[in-house]
Coordinates of N, CA and C and ligand atoms in Angstrom, one line a residue:
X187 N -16.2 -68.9 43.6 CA -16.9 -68.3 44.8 C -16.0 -68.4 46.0
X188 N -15.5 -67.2 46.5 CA -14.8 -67.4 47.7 C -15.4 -66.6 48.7
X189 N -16.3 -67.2 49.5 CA -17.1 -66.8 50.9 C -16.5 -66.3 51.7
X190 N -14.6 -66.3 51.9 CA -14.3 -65.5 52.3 C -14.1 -63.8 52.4
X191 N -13.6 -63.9 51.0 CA -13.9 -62.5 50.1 C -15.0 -61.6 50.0
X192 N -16.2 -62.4 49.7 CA -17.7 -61.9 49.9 C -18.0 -61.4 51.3
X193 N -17.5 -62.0 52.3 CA -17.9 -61.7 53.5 C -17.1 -60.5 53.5
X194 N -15.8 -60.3 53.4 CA -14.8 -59.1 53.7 C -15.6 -57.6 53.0
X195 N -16.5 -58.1 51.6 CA -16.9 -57.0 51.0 C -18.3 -56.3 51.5
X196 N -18.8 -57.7 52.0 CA -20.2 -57.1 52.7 C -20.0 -56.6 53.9
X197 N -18.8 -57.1 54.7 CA -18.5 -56.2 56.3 C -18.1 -55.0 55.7
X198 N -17.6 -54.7 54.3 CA -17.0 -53.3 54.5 C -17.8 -52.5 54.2
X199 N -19.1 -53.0 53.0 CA -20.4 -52.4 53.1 C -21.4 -52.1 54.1
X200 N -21.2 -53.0 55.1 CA -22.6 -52.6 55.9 C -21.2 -51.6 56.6
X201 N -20.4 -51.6 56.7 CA -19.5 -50.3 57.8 C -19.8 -48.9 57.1
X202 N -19.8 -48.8 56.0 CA -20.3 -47.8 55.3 C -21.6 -47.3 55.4
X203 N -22.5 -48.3 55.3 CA -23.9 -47.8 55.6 C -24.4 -47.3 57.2
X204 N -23.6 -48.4 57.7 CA -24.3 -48.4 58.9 C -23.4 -46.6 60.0
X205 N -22.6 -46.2 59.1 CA -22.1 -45.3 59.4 C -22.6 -44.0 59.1
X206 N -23.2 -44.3 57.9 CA -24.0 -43.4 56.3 C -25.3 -43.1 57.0
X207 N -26.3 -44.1 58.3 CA -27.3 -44.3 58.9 C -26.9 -43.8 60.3
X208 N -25.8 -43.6 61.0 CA -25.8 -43.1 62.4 C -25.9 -44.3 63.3
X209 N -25.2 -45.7 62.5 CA -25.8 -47.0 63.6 C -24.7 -47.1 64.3
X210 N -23.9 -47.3 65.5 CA -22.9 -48.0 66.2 C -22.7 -48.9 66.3
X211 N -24.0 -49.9 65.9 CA -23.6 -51.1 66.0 C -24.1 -51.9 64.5
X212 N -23.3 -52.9 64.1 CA -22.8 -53.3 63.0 C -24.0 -54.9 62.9
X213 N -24.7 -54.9 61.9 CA -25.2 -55.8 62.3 C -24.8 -57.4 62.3
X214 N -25.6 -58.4 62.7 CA -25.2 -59.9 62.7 C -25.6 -60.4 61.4
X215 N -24.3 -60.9 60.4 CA -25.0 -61.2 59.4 C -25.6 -62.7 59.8
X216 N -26.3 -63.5 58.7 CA -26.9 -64.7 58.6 C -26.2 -65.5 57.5
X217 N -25.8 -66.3 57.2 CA -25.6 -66.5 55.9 C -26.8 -67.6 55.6
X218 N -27.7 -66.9 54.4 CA -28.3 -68.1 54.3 C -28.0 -69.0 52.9
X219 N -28.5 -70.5 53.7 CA -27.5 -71.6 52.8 C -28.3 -72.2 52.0
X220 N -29.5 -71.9 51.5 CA -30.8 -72.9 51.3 C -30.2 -73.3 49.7
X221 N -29.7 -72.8 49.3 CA -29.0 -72.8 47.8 C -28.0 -73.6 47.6
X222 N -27.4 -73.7 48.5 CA -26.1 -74.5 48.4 C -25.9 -75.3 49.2
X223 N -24.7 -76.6 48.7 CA -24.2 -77.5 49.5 C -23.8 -77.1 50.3
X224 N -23.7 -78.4 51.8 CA -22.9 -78.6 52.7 C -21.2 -77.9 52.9
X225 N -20.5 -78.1 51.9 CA -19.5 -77.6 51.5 C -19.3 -76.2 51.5
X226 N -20.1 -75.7 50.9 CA -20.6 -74.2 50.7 C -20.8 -73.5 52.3
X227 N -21.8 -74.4 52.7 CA -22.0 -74.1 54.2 C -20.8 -74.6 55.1
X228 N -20.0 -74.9 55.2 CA -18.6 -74.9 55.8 C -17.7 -74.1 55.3
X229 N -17.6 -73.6 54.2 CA -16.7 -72.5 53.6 C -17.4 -71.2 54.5
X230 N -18.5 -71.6 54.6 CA -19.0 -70.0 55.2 C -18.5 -70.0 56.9
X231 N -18.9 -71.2 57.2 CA -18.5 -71.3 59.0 C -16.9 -71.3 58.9
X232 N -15.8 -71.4 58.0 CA -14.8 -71.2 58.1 C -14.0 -69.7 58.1
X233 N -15.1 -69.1 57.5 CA -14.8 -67.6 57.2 C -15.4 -66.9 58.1
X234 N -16.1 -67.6 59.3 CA -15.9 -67.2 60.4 C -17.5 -66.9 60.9
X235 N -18.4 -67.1 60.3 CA -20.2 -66.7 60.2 C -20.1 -68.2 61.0
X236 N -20.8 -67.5 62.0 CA -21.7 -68.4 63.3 C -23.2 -68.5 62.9
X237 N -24.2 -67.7 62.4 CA -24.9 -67.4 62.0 C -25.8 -68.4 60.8
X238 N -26.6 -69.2 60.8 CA -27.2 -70.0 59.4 C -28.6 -69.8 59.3
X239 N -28.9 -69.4 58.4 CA -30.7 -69.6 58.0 C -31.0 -70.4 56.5
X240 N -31.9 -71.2 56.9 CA -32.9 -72.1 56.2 C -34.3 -72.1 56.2
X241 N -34.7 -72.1 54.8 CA -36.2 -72.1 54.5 C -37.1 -73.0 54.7
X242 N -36.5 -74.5 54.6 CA -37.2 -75.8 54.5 C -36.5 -76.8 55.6
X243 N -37.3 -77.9 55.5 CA -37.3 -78.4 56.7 C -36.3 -79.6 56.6
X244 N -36.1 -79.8 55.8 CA -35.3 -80.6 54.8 C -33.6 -80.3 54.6
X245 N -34.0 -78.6 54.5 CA -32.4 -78.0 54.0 C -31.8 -78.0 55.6
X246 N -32.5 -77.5 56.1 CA -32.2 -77.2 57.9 C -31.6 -78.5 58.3
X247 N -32.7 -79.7 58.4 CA -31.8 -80.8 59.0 C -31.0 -81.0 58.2
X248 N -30.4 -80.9 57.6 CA -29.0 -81.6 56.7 C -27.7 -80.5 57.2
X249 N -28.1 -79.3 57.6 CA -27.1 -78.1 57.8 C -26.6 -78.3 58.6
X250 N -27.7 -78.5 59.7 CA -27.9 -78.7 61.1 C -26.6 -79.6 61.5
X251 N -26.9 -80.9 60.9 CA -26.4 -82.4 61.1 C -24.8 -82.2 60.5
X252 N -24.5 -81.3 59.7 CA -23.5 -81.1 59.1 C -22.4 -80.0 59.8
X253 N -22.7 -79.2 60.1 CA -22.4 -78.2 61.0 C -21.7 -78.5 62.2
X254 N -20.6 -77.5 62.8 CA -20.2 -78.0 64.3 C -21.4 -77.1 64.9
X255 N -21.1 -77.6 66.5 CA -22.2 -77.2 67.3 C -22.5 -75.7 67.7
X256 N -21.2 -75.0 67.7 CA -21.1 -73.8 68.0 C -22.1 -72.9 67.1
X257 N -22.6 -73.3 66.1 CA -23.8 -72.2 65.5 C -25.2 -71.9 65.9
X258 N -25.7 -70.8 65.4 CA -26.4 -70.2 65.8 C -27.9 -70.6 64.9
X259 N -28.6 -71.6 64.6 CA -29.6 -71.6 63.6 C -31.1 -70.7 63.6
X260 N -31.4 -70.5 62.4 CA -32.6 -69.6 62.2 C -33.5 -70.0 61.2
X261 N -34.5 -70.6 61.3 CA -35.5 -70.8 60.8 C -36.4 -69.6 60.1
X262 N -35.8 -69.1 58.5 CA -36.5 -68.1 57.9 C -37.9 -68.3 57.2
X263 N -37.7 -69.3 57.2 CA -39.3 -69.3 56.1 C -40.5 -69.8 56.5
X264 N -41.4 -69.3 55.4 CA -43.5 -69.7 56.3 C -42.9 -71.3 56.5
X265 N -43.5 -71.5 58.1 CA -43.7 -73.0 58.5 C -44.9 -73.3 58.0
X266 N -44.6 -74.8 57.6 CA -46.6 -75.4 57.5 C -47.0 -76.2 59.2
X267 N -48.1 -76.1 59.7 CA -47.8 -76.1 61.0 C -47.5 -77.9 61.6
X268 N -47.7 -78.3 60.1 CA -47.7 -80.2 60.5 C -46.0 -79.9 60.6
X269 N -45.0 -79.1 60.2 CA -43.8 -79.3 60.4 C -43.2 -79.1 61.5
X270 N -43.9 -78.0 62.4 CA -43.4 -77.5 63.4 C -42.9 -78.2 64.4
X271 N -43.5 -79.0 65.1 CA -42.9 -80.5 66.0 C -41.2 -80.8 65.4
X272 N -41.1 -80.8 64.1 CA -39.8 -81.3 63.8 C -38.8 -80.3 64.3
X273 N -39.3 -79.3 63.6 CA -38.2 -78.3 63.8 C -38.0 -77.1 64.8
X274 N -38.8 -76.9 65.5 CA -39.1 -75.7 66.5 C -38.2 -75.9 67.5
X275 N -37.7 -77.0 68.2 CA -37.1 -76.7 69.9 C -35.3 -77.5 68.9
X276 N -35.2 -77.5 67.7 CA -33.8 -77.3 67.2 C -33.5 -76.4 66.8
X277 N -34.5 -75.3 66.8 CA -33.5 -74.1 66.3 C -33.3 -72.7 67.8
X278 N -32.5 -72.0 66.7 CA -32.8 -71.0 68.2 C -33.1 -69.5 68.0
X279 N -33.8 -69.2 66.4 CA -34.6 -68.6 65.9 C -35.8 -68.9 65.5
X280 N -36.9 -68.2 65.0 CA -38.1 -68.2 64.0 C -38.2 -66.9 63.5
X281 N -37.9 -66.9 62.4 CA -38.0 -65.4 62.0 C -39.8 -65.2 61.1
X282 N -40.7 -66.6 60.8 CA -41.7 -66.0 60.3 C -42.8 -66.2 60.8
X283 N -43.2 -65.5 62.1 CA -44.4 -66.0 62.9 C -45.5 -65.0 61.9
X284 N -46.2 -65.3 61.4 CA -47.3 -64.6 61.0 C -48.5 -64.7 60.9
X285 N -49.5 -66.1 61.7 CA -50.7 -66.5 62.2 C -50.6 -67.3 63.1
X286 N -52.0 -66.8 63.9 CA -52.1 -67.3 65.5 C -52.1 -69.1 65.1
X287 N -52.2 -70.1 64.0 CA -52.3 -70.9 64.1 C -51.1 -71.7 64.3
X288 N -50.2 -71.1 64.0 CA -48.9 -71.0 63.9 C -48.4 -70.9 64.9
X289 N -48.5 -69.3 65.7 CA -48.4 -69.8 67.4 C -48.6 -70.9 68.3
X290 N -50.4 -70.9 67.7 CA -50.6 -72.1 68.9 C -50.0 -73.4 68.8
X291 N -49.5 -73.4 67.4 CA -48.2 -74.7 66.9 C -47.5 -75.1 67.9
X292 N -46.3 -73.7 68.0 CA -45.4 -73.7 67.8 C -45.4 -73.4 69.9
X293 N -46.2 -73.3 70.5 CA -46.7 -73.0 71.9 C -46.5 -74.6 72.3
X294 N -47.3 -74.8 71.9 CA -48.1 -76.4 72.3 C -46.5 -77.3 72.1
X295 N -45.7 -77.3 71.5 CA -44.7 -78.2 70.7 C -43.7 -78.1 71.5
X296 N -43.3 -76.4 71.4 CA -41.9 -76.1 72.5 C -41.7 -76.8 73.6
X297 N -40.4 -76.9 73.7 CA -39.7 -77.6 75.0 C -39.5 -76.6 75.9
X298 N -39.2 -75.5 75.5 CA -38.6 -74.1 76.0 C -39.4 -73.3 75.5
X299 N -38.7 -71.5 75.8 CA -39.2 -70.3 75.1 C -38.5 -70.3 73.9
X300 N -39.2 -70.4 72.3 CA -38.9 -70.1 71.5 C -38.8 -68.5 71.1
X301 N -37.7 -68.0 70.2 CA -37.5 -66.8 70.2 C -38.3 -66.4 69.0
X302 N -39.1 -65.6 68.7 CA -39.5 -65.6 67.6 C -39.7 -64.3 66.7
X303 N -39.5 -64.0 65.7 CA -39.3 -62.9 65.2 C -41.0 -62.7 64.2
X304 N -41.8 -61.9 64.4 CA -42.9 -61.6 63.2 C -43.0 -61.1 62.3
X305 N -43.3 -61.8 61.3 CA -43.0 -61.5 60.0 C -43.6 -60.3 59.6
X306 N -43.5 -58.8 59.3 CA -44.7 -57.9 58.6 C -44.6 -57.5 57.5
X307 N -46.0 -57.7 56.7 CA -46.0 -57.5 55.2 C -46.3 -56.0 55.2
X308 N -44.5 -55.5 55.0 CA -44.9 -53.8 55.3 C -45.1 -53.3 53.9
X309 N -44.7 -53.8 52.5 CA -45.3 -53.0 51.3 C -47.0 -53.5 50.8
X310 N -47.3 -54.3 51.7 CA -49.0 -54.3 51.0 C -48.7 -55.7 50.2
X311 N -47.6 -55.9 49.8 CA -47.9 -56.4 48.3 C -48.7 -57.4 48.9
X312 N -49.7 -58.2 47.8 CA -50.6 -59.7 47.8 C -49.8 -60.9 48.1
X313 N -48.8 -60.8 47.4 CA -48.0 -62.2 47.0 C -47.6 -62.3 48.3
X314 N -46.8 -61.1 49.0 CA -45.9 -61.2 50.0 C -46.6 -62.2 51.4
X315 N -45.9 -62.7 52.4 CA -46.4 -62.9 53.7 C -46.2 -62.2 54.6
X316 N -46.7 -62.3 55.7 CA -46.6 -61.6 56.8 C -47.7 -60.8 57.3
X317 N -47.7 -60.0 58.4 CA -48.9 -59.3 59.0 C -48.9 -58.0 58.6
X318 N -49.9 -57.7 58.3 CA -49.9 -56.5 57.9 C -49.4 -55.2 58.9
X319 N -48.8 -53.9 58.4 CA -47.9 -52.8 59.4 C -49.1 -52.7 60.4
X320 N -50.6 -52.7 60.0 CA -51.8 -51.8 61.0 C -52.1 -52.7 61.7
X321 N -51.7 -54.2 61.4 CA -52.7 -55.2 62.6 C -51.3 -55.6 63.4
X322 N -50.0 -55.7 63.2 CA -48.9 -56.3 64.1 C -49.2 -55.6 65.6
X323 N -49.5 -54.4 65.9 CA -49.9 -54.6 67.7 C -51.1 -55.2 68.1
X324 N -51.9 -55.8 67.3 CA -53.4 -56.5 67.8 C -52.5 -58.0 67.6
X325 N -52.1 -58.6 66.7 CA -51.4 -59.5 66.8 C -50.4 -59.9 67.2
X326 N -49.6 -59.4 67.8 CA -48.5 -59.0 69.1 C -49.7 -59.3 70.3
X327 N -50.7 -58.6 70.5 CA -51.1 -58.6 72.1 C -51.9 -59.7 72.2
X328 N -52.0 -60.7 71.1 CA -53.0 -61.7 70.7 C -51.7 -63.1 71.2
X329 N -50.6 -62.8 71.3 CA -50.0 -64.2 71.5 C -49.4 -64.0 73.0
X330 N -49.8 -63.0 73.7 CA -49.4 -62.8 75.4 C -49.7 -64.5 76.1
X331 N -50.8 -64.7 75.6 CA -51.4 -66.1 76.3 C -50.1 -67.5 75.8
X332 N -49.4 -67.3 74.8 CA -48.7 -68.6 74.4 C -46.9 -68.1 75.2
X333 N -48.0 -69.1 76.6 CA -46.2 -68.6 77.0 C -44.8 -69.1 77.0
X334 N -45.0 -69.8 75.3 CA -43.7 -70.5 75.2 C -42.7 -69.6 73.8
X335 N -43.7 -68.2 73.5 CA -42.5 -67.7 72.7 C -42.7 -66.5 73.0
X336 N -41.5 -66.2 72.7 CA -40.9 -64.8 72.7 C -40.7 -63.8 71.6
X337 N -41.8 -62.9 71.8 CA -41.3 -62.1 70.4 C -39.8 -60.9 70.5
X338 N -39.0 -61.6 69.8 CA -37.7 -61.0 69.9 C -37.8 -59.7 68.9
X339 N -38.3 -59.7 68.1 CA -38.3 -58.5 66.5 C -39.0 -58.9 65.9
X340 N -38.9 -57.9 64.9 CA -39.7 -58.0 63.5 C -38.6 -58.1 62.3
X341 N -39.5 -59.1 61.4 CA -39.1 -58.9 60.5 C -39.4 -59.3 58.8
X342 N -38.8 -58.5 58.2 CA -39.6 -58.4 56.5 C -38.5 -58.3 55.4
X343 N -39.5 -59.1 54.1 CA -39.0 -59.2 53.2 C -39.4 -58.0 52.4
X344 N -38.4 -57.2 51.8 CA -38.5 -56.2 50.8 C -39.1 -56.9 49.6
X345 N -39.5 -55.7 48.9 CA -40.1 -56.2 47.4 C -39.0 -56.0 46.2
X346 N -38.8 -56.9 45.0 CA -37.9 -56.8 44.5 C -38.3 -55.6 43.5
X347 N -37.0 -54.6 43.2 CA -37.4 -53.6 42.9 C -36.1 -52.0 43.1
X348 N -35.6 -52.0 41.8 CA -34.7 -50.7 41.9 C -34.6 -49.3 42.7
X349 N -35.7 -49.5 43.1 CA -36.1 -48.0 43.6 C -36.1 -48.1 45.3
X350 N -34.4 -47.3 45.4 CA -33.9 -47.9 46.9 C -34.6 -47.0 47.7
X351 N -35.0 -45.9 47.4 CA -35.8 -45.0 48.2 C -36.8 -45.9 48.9
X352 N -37.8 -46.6 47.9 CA -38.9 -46.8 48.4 C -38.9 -48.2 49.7
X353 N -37.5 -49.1 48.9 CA -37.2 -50.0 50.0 C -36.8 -49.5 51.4
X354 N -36.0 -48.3 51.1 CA -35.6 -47.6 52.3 C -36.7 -47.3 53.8
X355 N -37.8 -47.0 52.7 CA -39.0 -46.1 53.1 C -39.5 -47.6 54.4
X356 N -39.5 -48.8 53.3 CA -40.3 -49.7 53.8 C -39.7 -49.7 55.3
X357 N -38.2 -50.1 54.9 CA -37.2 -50.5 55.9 C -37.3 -49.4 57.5
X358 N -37.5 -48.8 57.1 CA -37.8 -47.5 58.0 C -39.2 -47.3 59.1
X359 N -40.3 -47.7 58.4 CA -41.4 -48.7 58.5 C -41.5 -49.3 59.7
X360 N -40.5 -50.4 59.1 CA -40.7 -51.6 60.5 C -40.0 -51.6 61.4
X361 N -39.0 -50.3 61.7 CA -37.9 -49.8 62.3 C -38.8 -49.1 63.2
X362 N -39.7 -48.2 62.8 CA -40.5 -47.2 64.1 C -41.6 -48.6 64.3
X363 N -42.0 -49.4 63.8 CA -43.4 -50.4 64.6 C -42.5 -51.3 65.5
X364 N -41.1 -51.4 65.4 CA -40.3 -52.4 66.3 C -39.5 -50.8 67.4
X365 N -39.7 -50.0 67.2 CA -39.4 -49.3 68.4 C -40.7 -48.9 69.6
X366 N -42.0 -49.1 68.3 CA -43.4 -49.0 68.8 C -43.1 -49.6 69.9
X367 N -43.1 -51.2 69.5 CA -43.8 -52.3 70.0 C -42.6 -52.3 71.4
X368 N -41.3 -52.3 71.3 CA -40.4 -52.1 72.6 C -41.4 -51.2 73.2
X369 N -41.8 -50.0 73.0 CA -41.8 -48.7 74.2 C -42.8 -49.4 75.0
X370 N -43.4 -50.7 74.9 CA -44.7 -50.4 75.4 C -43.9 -51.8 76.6
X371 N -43.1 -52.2 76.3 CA -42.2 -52.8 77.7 C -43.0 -54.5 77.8
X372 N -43.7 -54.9 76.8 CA -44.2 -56.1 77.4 C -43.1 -57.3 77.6
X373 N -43.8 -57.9 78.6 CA -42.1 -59.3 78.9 C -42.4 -60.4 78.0
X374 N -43.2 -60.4 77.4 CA -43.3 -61.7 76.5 C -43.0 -61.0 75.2
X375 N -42.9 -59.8 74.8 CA -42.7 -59.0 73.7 C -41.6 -58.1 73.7
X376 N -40.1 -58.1 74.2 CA -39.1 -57.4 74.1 C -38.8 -56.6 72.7
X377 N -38.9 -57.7 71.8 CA -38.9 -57.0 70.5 C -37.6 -55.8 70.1
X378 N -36.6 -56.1 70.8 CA -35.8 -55.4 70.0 C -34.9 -55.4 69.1
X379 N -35.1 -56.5 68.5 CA -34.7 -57.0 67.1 C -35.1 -56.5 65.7
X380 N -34.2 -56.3 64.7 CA -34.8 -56.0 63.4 C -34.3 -57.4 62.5
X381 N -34.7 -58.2 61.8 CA -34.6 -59.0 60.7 C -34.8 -58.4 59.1
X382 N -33.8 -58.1 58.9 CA -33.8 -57.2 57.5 C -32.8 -56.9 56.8
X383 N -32.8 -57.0 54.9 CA -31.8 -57.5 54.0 C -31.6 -58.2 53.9
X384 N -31.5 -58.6 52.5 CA -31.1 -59.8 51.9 C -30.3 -59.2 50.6
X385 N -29.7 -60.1 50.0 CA -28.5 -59.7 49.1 C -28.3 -58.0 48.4
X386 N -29.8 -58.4 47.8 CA -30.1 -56.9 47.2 C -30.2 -55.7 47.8
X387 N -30.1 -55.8 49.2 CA -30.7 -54.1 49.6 C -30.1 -53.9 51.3
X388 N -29.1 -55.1 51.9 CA -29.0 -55.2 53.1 C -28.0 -53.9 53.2
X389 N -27.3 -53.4 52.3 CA -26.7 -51.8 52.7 C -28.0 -51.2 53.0
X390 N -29.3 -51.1 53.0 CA -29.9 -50.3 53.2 C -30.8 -50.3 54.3
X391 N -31.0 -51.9 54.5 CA -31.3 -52.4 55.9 C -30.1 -52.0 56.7
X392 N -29.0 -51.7 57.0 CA -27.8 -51.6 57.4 C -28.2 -50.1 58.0
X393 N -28.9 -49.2 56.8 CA -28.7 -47.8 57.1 C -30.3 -47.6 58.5
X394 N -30.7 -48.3 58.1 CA -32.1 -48.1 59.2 C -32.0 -49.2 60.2
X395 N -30.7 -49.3 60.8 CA -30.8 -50.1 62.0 C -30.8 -51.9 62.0
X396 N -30.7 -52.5 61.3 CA -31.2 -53.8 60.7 C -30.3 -54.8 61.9
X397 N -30.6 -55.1 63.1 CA -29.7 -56.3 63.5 C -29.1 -57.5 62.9
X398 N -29.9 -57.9 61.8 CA -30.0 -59.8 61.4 C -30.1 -58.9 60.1
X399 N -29.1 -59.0 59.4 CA -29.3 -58.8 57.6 C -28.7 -60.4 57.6
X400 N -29.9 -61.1 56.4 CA -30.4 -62.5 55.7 C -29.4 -62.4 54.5
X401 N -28.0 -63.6 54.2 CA -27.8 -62.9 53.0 C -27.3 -64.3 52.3
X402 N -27.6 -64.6 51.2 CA -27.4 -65.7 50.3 C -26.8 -65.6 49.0
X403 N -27.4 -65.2 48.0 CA -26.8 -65.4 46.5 C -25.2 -64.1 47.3
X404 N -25.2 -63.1 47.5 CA -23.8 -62.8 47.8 C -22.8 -63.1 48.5
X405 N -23.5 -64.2 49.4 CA -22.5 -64.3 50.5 C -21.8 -66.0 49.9
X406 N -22.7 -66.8 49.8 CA -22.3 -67.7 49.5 C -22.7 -68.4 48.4
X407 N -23.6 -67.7 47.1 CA -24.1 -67.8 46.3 C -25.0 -68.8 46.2
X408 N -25.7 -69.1 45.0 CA -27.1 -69.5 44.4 C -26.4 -71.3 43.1
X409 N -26.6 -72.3 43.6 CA -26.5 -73.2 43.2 C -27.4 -74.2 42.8
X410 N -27.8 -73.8 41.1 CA -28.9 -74.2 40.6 C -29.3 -76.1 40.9
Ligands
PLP857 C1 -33.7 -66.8 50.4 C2 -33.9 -65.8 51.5 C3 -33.0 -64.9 51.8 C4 -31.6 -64.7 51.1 O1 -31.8 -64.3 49.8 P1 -30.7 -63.7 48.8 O2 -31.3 -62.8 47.9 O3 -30.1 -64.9 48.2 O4 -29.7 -63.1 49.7 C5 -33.2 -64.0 52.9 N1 -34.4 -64.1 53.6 C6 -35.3 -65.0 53.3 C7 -36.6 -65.1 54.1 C8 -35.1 -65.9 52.2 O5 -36.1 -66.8 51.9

């Protein structure tokens, strides 16, 4: 596994897509480490990724603690809300706000404005998390009162699944509800962020705009 290598192949992919899509700008990868050692996570900050996301609260503080200071952390996965206190005013993302109870968490806890990204469950599926594509502006106008976060973007997990069209379709989706939700200019809701891709399909997040493509088993791989 050389994270350096990987990274040279995914910048030359998303340069392709994001060119293939009409984007100018190239997005921020993530590398996420929840899979792998410390070590692993230093081969990646050596290859030059400022950028880290973690699912658990566990994997985070160990990265965190391991890591020089110059990075950028992101908190990807559903919080449970007894965790939030730990982790919320260390990082300098949330990428899964998806219930007001969760807000009021993560309001009440903050030190600061937390940046926060909303999670939307744009294919329907059951299993998946997040807010549904019809209720994210009732839910958006529902956390005006928590003036400790910031909704920076949206962001979603694709369904696993060969049929790039239909991921495309999704991807596209949350691209016009996060241009929605900008036009309407709110200050606690800037929202012009996209959170999207992960190993499997971030060329295609790439092609519909994707700021933050999430990427792990390719970037620095999957360590059972
Ligand atoms: C694990 C994870 C990723 C990275 O997944 P890979 O397929 O290994 O790239 C991205 N986003 C979230 C929310 C994750 O939990």
């Amino acid at each position: 596994m050389n994270v350096q290598y990987n990274l040279e192949q995914i910048e030359k992919q998303l340069k392709t897509h994001c060119e293939k899509g009409n984007i100018s700008t190239l997005p921020n990868v993530i590398a996420v480490t929840k899979y792998v050692t410390i070590d692993r996570a230093n081969d990646a900050y050596h290859a030059g990724i400022r950028h880290f996301g973690e699912n658990r609260l566990e994997g985070f503080q160990l990265k965190k603690e391991a890591l020089p200071d110059d990075i950028v952390m992101h908190f990807i996965g559903s919080l449970q809300t007894r965790k939030v206190k730990e982790v919320i005013n260390e990082i300098d993302y949330f990428h899964a706000l998806d219930r007001l109870k969760l807000a009021k968490e993560i309001n009440k806890r903050a030190e600061h404005k937390i940046k926060c990204f909303v999670q939307v469950n744009v294919s329907g599926e059951e299993s998946k998390q997040g807010v549904a594509l019809e209720d994210v502006n009732t839910f958006i106008e529902t956390l005006e009162k928590y003036e400790n976060l910031e909704v920076v973007g949206l962001m979603t997990m694709a369904p696993l699944t060969d049929d790039e069209s239909y991921i495309k379709s999704l991807f596209q989706s949350l691209r016009n509800k996060r241009d929605e939700i900008k036009a309407l200019n709110l200050n606690y809701a800037p929202c012009t962020e996209l959170s999207m891709g992960m190993s499997n399909d971030f060329h295609l997040a790439a092609e519909e705009g994707a700021s933050f493509v999430r990427i792990g088993t390719k970037l620095v791989g999957k360590e059972e």
